[in-house]
Coordinates of N, CA and C and ligand atoms in Angstrom, one line a residue:
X1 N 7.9 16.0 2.3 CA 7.2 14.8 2.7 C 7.4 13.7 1.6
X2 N 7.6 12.9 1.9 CA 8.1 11.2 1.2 C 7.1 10.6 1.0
X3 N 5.9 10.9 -0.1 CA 4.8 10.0 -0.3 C 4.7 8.6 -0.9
X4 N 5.0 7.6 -0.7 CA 5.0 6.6 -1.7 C 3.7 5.7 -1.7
X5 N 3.5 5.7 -3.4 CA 2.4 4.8 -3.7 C 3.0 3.6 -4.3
X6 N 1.9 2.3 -3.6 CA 2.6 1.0 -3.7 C 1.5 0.2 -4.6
X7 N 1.3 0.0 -5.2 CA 0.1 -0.8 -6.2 C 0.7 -2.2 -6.4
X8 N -0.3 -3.0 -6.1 CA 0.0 -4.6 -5.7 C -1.0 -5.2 -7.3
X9 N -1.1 -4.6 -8.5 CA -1.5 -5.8 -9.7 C -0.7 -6.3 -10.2
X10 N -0.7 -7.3 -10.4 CA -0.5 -8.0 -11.2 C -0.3 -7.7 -13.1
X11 N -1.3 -6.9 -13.1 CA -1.5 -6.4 -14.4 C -0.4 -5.3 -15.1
X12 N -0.6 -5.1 -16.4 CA 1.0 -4.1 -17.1 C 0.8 -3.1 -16.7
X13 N 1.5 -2.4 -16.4 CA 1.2 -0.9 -16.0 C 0.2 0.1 -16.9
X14 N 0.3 -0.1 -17.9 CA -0.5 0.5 -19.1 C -2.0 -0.2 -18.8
X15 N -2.5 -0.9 -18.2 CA -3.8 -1.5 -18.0 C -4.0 -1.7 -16.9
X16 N -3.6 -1.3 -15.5 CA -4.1 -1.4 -14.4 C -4.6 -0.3 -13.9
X17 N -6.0 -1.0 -13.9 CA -6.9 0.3 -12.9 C -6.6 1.0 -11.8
X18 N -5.6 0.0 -10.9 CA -5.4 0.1 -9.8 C -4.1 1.1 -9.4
X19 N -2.9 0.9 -10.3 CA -1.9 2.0 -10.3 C -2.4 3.0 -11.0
X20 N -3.5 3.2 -11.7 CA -3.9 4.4 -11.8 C -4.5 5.1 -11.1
X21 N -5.2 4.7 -10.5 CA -5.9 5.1 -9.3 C -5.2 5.7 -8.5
X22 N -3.9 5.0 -8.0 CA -3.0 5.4 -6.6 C -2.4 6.6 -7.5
X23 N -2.0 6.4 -8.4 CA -1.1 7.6 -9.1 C -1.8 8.7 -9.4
X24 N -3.2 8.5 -9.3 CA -4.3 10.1 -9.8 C -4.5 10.5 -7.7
X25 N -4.0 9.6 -7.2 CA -4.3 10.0 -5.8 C -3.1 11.0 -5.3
X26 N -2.1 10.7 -5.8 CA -0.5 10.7 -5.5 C -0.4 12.2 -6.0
X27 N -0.9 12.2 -7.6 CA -1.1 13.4 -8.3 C -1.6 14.3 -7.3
X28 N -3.0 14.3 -6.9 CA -4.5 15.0 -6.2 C -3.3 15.9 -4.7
X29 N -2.2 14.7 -4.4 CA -1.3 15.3 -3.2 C 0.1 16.2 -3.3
X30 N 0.5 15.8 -4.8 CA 1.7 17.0 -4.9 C 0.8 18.3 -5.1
X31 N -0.4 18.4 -5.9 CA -1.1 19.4 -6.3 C -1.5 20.6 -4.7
X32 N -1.7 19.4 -3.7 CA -2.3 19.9 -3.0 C -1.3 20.8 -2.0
X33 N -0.3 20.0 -2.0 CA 1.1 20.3 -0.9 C 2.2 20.0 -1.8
X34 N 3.3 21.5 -2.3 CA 4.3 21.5 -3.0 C 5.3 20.5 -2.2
X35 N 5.2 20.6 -1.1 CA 6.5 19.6 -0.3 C 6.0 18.2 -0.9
X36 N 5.1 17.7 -1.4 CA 5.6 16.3 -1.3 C 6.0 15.9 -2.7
X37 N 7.1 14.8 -2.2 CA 7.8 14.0 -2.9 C 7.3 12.7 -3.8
X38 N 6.2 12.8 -4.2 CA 5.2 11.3 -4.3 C 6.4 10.3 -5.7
X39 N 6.4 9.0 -5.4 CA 6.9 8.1 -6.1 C 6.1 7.2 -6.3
X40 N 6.0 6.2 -6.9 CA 4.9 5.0 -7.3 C 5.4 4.0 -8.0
X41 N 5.2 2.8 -7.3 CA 6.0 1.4 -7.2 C 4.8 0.8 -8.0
X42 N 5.0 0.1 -9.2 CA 4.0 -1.1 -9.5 C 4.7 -2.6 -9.4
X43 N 4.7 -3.1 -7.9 CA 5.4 -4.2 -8.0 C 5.5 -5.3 -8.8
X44 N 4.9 -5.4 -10.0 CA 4.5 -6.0 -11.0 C 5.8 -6.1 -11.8
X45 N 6.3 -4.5 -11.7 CA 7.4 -4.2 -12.7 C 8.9 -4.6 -11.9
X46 N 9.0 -4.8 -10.9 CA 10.2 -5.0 -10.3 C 10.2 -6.9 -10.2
X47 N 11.8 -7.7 -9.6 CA 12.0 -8.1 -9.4 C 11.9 -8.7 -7.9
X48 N 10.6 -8.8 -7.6 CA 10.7 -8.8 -5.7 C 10.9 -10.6 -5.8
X49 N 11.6 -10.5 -4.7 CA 11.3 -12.4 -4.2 C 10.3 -13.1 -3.9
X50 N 9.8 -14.0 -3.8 CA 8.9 -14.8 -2.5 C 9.6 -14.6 -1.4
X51 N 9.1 -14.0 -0.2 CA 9.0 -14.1 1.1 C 9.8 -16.1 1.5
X52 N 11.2 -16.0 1.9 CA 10.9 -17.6 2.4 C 11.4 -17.8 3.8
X53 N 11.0 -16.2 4.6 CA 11.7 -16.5 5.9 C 12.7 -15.6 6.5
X54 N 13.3 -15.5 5.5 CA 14.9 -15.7 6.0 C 14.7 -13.7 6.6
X55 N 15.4 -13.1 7.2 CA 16.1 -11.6 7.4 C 15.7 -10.9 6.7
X56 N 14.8 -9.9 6.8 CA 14.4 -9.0 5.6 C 16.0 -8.2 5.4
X57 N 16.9 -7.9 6.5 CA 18.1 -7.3 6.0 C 19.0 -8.2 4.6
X58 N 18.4 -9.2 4.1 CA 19.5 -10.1 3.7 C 18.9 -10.2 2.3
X59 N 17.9 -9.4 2.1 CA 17.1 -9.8 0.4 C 18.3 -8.6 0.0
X60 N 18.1 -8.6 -1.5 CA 19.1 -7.5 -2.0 C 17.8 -7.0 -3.3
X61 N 18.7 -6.7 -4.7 CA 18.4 -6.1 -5.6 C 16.9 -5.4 -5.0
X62 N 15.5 -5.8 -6.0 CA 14.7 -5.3 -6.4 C 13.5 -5.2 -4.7
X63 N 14.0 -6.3 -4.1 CA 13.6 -6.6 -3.0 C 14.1 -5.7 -2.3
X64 N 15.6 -5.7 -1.8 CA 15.8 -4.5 -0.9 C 14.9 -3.3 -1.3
X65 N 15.1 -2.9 -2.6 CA 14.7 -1.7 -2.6 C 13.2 -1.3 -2.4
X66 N 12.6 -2.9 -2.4 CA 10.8 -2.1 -2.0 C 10.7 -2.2 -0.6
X67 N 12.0 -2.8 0.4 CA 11.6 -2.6 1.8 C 12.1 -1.4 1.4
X68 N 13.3 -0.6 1.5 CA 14.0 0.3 1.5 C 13.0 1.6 1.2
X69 N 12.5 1.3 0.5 CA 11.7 2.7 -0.1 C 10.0 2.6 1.0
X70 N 9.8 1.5 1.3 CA 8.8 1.6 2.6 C 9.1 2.0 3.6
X71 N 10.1 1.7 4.1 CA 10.8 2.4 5.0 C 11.3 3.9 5.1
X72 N 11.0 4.3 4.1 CA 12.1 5.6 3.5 C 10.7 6.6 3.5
X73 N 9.9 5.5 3.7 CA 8.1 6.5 3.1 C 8.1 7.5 4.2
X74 N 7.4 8.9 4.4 CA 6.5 9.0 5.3 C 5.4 8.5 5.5
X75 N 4.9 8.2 4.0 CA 3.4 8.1 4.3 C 3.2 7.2 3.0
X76 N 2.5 6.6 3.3 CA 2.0 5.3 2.0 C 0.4 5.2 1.4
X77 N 0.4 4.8 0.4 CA -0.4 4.7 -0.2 C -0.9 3.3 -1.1
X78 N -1.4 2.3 0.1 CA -1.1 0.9 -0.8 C -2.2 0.8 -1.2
X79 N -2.2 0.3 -2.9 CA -3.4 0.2 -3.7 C -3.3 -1.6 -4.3
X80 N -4.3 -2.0 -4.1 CA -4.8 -3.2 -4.6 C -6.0 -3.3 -5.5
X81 N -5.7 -4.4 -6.4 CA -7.1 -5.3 -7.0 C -7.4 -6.1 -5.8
X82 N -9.2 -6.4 -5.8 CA -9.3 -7.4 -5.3 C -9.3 -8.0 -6.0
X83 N -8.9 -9.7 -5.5 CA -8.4 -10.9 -5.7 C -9.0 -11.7 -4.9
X84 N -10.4 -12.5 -5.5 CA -11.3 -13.7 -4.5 C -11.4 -13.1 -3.1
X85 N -12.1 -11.5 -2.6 CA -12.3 -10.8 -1.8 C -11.7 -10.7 -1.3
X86 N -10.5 -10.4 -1.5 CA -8.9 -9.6 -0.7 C -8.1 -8.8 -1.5
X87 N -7.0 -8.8 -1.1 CA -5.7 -8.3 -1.7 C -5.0 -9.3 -2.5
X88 N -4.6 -8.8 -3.4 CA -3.2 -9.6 -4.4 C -2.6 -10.7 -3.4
X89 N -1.9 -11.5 -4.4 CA -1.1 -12.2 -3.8 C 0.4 -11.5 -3.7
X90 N 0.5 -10.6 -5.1 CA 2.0 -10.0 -4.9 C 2.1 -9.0 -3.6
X91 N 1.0 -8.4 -3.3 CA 1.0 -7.3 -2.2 C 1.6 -8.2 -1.1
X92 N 0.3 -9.3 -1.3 CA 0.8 -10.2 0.4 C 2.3 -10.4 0.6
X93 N 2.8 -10.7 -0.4 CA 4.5 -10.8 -0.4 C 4.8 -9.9 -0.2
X94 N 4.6 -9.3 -0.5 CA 5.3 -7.7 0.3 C 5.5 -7.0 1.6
X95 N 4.0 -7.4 2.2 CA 3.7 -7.6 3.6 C 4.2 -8.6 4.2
X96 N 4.8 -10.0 3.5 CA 5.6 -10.9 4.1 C 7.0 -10.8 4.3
X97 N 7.4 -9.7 3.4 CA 8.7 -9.3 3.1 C 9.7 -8.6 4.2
X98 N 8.8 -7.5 4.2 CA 9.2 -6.4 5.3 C 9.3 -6.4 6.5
X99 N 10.4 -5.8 7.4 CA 10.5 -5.7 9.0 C 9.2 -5.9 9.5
X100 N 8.8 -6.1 10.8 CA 7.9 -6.4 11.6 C 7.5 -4.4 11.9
X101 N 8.7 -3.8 11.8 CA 8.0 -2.7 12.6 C 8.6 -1.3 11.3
X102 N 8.6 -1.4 10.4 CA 8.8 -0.6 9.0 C 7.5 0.3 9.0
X103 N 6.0 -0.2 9.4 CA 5.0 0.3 9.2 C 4.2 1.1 10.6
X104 N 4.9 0.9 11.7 CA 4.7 1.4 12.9 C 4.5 3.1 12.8
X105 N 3.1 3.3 13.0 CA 3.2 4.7 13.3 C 2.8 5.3 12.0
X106 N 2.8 4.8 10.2 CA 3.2 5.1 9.6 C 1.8 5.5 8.9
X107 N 1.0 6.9 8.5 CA 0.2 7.2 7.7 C 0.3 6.4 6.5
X108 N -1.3 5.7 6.6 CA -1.6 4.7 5.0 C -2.8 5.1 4.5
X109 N -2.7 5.4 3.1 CA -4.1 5.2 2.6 C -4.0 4.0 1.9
X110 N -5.2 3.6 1.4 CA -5.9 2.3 0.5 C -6.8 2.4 -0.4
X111 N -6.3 2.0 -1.4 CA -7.1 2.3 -2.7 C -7.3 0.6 -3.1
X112 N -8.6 0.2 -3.3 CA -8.8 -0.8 -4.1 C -9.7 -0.9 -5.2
X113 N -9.4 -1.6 -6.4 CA -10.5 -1.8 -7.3 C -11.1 -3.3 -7.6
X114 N -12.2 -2.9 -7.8 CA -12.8 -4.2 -7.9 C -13.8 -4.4 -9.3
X115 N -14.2 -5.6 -9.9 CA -14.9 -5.7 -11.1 C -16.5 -4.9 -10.5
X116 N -16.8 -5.4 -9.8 CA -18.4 -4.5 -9.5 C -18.2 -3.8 -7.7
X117 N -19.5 -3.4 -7.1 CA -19.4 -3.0 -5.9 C -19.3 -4.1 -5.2
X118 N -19.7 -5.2 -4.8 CA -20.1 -6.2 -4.3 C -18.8 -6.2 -3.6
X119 N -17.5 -6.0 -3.2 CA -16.1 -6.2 -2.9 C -15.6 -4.9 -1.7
X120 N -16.8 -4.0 -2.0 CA -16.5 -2.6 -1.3 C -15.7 -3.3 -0.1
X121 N -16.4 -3.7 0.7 CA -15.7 -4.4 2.3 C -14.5 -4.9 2.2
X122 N -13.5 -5.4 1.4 CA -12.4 -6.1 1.7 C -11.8 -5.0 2.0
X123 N -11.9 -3.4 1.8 CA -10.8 -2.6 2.5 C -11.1 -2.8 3.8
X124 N -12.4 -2.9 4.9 CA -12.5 -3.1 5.9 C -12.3 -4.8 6.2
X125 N -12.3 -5.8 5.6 CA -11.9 -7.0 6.0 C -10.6 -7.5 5.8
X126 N -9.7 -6.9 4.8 CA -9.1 -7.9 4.5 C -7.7 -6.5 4.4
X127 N -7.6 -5.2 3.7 CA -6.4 -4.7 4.4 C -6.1 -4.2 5.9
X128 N -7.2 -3.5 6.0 CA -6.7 -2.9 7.5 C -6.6 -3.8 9.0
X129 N -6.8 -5.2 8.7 CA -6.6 -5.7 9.6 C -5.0 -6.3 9.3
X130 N -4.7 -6.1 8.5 CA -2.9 -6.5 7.9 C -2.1 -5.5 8.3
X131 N -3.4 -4.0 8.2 CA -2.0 -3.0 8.4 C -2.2 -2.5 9.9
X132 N -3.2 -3.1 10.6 CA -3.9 -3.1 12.3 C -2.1 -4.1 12.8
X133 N -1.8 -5.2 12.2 CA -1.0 -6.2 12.4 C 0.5 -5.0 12.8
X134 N 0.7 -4.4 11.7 CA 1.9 -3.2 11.8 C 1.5 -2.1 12.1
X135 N 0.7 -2.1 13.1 CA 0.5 -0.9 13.5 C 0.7 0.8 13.1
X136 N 0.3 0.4 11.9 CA 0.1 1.7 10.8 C -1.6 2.1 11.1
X137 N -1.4 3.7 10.7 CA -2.4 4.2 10.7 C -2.7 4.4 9.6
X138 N -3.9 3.4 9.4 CA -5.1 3.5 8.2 C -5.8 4.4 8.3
X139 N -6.0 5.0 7.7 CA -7.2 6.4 7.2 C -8.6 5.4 7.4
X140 N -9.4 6.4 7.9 CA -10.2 5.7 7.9 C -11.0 5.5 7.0
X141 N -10.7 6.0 6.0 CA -11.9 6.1 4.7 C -10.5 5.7 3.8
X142 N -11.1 4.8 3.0 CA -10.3 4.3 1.7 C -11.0 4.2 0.6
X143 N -10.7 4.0 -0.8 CA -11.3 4.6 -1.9 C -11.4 3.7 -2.2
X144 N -12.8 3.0 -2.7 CA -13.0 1.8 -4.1 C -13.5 2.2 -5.1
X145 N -13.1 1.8 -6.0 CA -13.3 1.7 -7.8 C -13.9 0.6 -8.5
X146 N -14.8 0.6 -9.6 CA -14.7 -0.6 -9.4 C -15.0 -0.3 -11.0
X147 N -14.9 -1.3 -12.1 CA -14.9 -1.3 -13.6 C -16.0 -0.1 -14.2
X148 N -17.1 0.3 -13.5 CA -18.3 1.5 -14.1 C -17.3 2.5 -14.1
X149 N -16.3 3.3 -13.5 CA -15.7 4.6 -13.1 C -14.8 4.2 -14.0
X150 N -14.5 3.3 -14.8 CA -13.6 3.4 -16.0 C -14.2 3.6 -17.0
X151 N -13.2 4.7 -17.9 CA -13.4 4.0 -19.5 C -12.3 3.8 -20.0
X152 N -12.5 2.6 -21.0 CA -11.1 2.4 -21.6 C -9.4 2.3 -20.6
X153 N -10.1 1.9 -19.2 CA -9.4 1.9 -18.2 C -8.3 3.5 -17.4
X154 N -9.2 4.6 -18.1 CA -9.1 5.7 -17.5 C -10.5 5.6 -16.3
X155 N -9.8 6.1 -15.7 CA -10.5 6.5 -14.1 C -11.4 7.7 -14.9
X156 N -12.8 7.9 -14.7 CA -13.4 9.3 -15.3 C -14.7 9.1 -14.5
X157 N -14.9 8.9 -13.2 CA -16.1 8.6 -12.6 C -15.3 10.0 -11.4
X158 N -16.3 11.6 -11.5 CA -16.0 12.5 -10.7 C -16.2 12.0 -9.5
X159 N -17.4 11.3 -8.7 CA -17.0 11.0 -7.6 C -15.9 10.4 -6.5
X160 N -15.3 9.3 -7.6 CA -14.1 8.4 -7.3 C -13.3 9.3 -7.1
X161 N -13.4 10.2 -8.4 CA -12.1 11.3 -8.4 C -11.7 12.3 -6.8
X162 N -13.1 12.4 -6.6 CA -13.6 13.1 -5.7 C -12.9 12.5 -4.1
X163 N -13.1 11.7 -4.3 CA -12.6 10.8 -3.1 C -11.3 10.5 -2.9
X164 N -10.8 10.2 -4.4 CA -9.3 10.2 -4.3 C -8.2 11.2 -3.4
X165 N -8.7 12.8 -4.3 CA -8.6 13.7 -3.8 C -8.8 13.9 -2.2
X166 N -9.9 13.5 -2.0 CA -10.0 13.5 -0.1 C -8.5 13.2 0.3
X167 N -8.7 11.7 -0.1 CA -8.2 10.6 0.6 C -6.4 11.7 0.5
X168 N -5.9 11.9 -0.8 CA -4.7 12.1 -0.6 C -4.5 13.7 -0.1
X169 N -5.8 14.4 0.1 CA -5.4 15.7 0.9 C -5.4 15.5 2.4
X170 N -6.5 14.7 3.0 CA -6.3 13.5 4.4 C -4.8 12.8 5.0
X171 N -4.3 12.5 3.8 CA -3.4 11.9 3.9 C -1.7 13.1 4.6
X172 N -2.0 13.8 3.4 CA -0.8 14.8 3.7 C -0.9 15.6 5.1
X173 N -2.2 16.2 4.9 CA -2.2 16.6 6.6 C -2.4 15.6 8.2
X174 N -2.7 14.3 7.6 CA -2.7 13.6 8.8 C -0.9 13.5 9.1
X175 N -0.5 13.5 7.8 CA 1.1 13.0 8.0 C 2.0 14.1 8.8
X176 N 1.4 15.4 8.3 CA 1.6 16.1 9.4 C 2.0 16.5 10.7
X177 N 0.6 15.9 11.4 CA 0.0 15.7 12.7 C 1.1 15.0 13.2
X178 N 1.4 13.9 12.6 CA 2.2 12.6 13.0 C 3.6 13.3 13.9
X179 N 3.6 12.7 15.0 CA 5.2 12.9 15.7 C 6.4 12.5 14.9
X180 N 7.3 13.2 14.9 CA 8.6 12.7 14.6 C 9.1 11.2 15.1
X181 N 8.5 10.8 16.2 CA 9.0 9.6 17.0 C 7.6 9.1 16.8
X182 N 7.3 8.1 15.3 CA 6.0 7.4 15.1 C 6.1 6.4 16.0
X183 N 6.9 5.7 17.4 CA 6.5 4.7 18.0 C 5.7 4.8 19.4
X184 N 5.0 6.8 19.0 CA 4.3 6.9 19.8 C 3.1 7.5 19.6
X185 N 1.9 7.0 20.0 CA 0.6 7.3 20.2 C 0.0 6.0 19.0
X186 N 0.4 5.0 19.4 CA 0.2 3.9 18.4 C -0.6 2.7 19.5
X187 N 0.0 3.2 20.8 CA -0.7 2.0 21.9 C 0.6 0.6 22.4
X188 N -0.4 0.0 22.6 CA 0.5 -1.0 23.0 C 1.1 -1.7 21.5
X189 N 2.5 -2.3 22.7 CA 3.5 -3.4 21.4 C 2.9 -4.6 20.9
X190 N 3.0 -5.3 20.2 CA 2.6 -6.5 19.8 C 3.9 -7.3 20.3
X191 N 3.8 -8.6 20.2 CA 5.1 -9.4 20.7 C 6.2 -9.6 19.7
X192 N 7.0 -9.6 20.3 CA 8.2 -9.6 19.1 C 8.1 -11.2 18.8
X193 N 8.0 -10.8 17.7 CA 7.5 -12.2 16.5 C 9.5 -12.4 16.1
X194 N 10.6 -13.4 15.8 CA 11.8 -13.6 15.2 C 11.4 -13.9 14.0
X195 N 12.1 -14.2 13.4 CA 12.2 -14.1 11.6 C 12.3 -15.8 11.6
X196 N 11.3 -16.1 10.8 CA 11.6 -17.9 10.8 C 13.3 -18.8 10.6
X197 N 14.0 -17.8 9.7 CA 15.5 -18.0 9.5 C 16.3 -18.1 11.0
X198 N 15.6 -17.1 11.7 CA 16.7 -17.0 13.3 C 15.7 -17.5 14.3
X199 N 15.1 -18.4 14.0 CA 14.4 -19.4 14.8 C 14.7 -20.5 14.5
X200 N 15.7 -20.6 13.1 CA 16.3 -22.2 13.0 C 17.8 -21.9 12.8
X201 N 18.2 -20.6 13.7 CA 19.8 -20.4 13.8 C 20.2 -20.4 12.4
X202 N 19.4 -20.2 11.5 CA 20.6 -20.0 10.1 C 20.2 -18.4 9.1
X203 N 20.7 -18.0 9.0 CA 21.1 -16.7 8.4 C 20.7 -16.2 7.1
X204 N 21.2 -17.6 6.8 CA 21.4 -17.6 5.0 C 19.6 -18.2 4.4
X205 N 19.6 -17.6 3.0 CA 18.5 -18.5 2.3 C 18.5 -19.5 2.4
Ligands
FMN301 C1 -7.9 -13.7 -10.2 C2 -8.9 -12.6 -10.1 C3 -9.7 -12.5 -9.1 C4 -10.6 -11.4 -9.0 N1 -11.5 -11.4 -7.9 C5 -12.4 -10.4 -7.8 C6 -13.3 -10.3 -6.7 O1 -13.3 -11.2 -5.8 N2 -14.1 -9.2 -6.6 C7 -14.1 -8.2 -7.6 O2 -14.9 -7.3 -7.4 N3 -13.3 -8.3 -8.6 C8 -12.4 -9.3 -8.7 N4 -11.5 -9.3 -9.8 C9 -11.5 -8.2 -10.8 C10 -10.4 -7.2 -10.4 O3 -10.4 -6.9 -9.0 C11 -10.7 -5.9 -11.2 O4 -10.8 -6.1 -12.5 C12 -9.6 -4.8 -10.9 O5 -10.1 -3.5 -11.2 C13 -8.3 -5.1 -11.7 O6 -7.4 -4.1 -11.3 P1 -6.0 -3.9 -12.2 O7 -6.5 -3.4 -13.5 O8 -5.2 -2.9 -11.5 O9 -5.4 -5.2 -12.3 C14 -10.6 -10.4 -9.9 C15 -9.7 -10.5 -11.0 C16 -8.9 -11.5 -11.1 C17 -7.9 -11.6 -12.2

């Protein structure tokens, strides 16, 4: 099983609460199930583009490879800071990056952290209606963090821990469950949306 964790901070890898979180989750799932493969992306560290339209087939370097490896996922694990009660801006690019249908069918968890509780809700406001958009299955329980469950920006709050663990033992056996052919038991299609580039007949950037 192809777990991939995707962490949308901004921040160095060495100081984000947030890729630590997904990666103590990611951990909680090879532990739990020898088969999985867990990897972990801090798009922070890569070279992605801005989103400007054009063919997700047509991005290259650092960009192909974070469609390529979402696609390549069974099962994902997108972790965000909140940011003015949502997600990142870099995540959003990422979500703006990708095929329309890369996430169809596709087991997700969500990890977010935030400075206090006050933010709990943006997993119910502000990702799963993005990943409702691609027809990914959101777990229904997602993990928040928020600055008390750190020290020194180690995760050390047993409950969070607690939950992480759920979330990524949840995760492996929901992925399970999942049919071979994810473009079913997902419901109806959404409309085929074109890529803004092949709505103005041109190909190129
Ligand atoms: C620009 C900006 C906006 C933020 N907005 C919020 C917010 O609306 N609510 C909140 O709880 N925390 C907010 N925070 C705090 C971060 O969500 C929090 O510190 C998070 O754990 C940082 O994760 P990281 O270490 O992975 O970057 C904000 C931080 C920044 C830099």
């Amino acid at each position: 099983m192809k777990l991939l964790g995707l962490s949308g901070s901004p921040a160095k890898k060495s100081s984000s609460r947030t890729l630590s979180a997904v990666d103590k989750a990611l951990s909680f799932a090879k532990a739990y199930d020898e088969t999985v493969h867990a990897r972990s992306i801090n798009i922070r560290d890569l070279d992605v583009q801005f989103c400007d339209g054009r063919d997700p087939a047509l991005y290259g370097g650092d960009t192909k490879e974070v469609i390529d490896q979402i696609t390549d996922a069974d099962a994902i694990i997108f972790g965000t800071p909140v940011y003015r009660g949502s997600y990142t801006g870099i995540l959003k690019n990422v979500f703006d990056i990708i095929p329309n249908n890369v996430l169809v069918g596709k087991p997700v968890g969500i990890v977010v952290t935030g400075s206090t509780q006050h933010h709990y809700l943006a997993i119910e406001h502000g990702i799963k209606p993005l990943l409702g958009f691609f027809h990914a299955h959101a777990l229904p329980g997602g993990v928040y963090a928020h600055s008390n469950h750190y020290a020194e920006n180690v995760l050390v709050n047993e409950d969070i821990l607690e939950r992480l663990d759920q979330l990524a033992k949840a995760l492996v056996d929901f992925t399970k469950l999942i049919p071979a052919d994810r473009n079913i038991l997902v419901g109806a299609s959404g409309p085929v949306i074109p890529w803004e580039s092949l709505l103005k007949g041109s190909h190129s950037p």
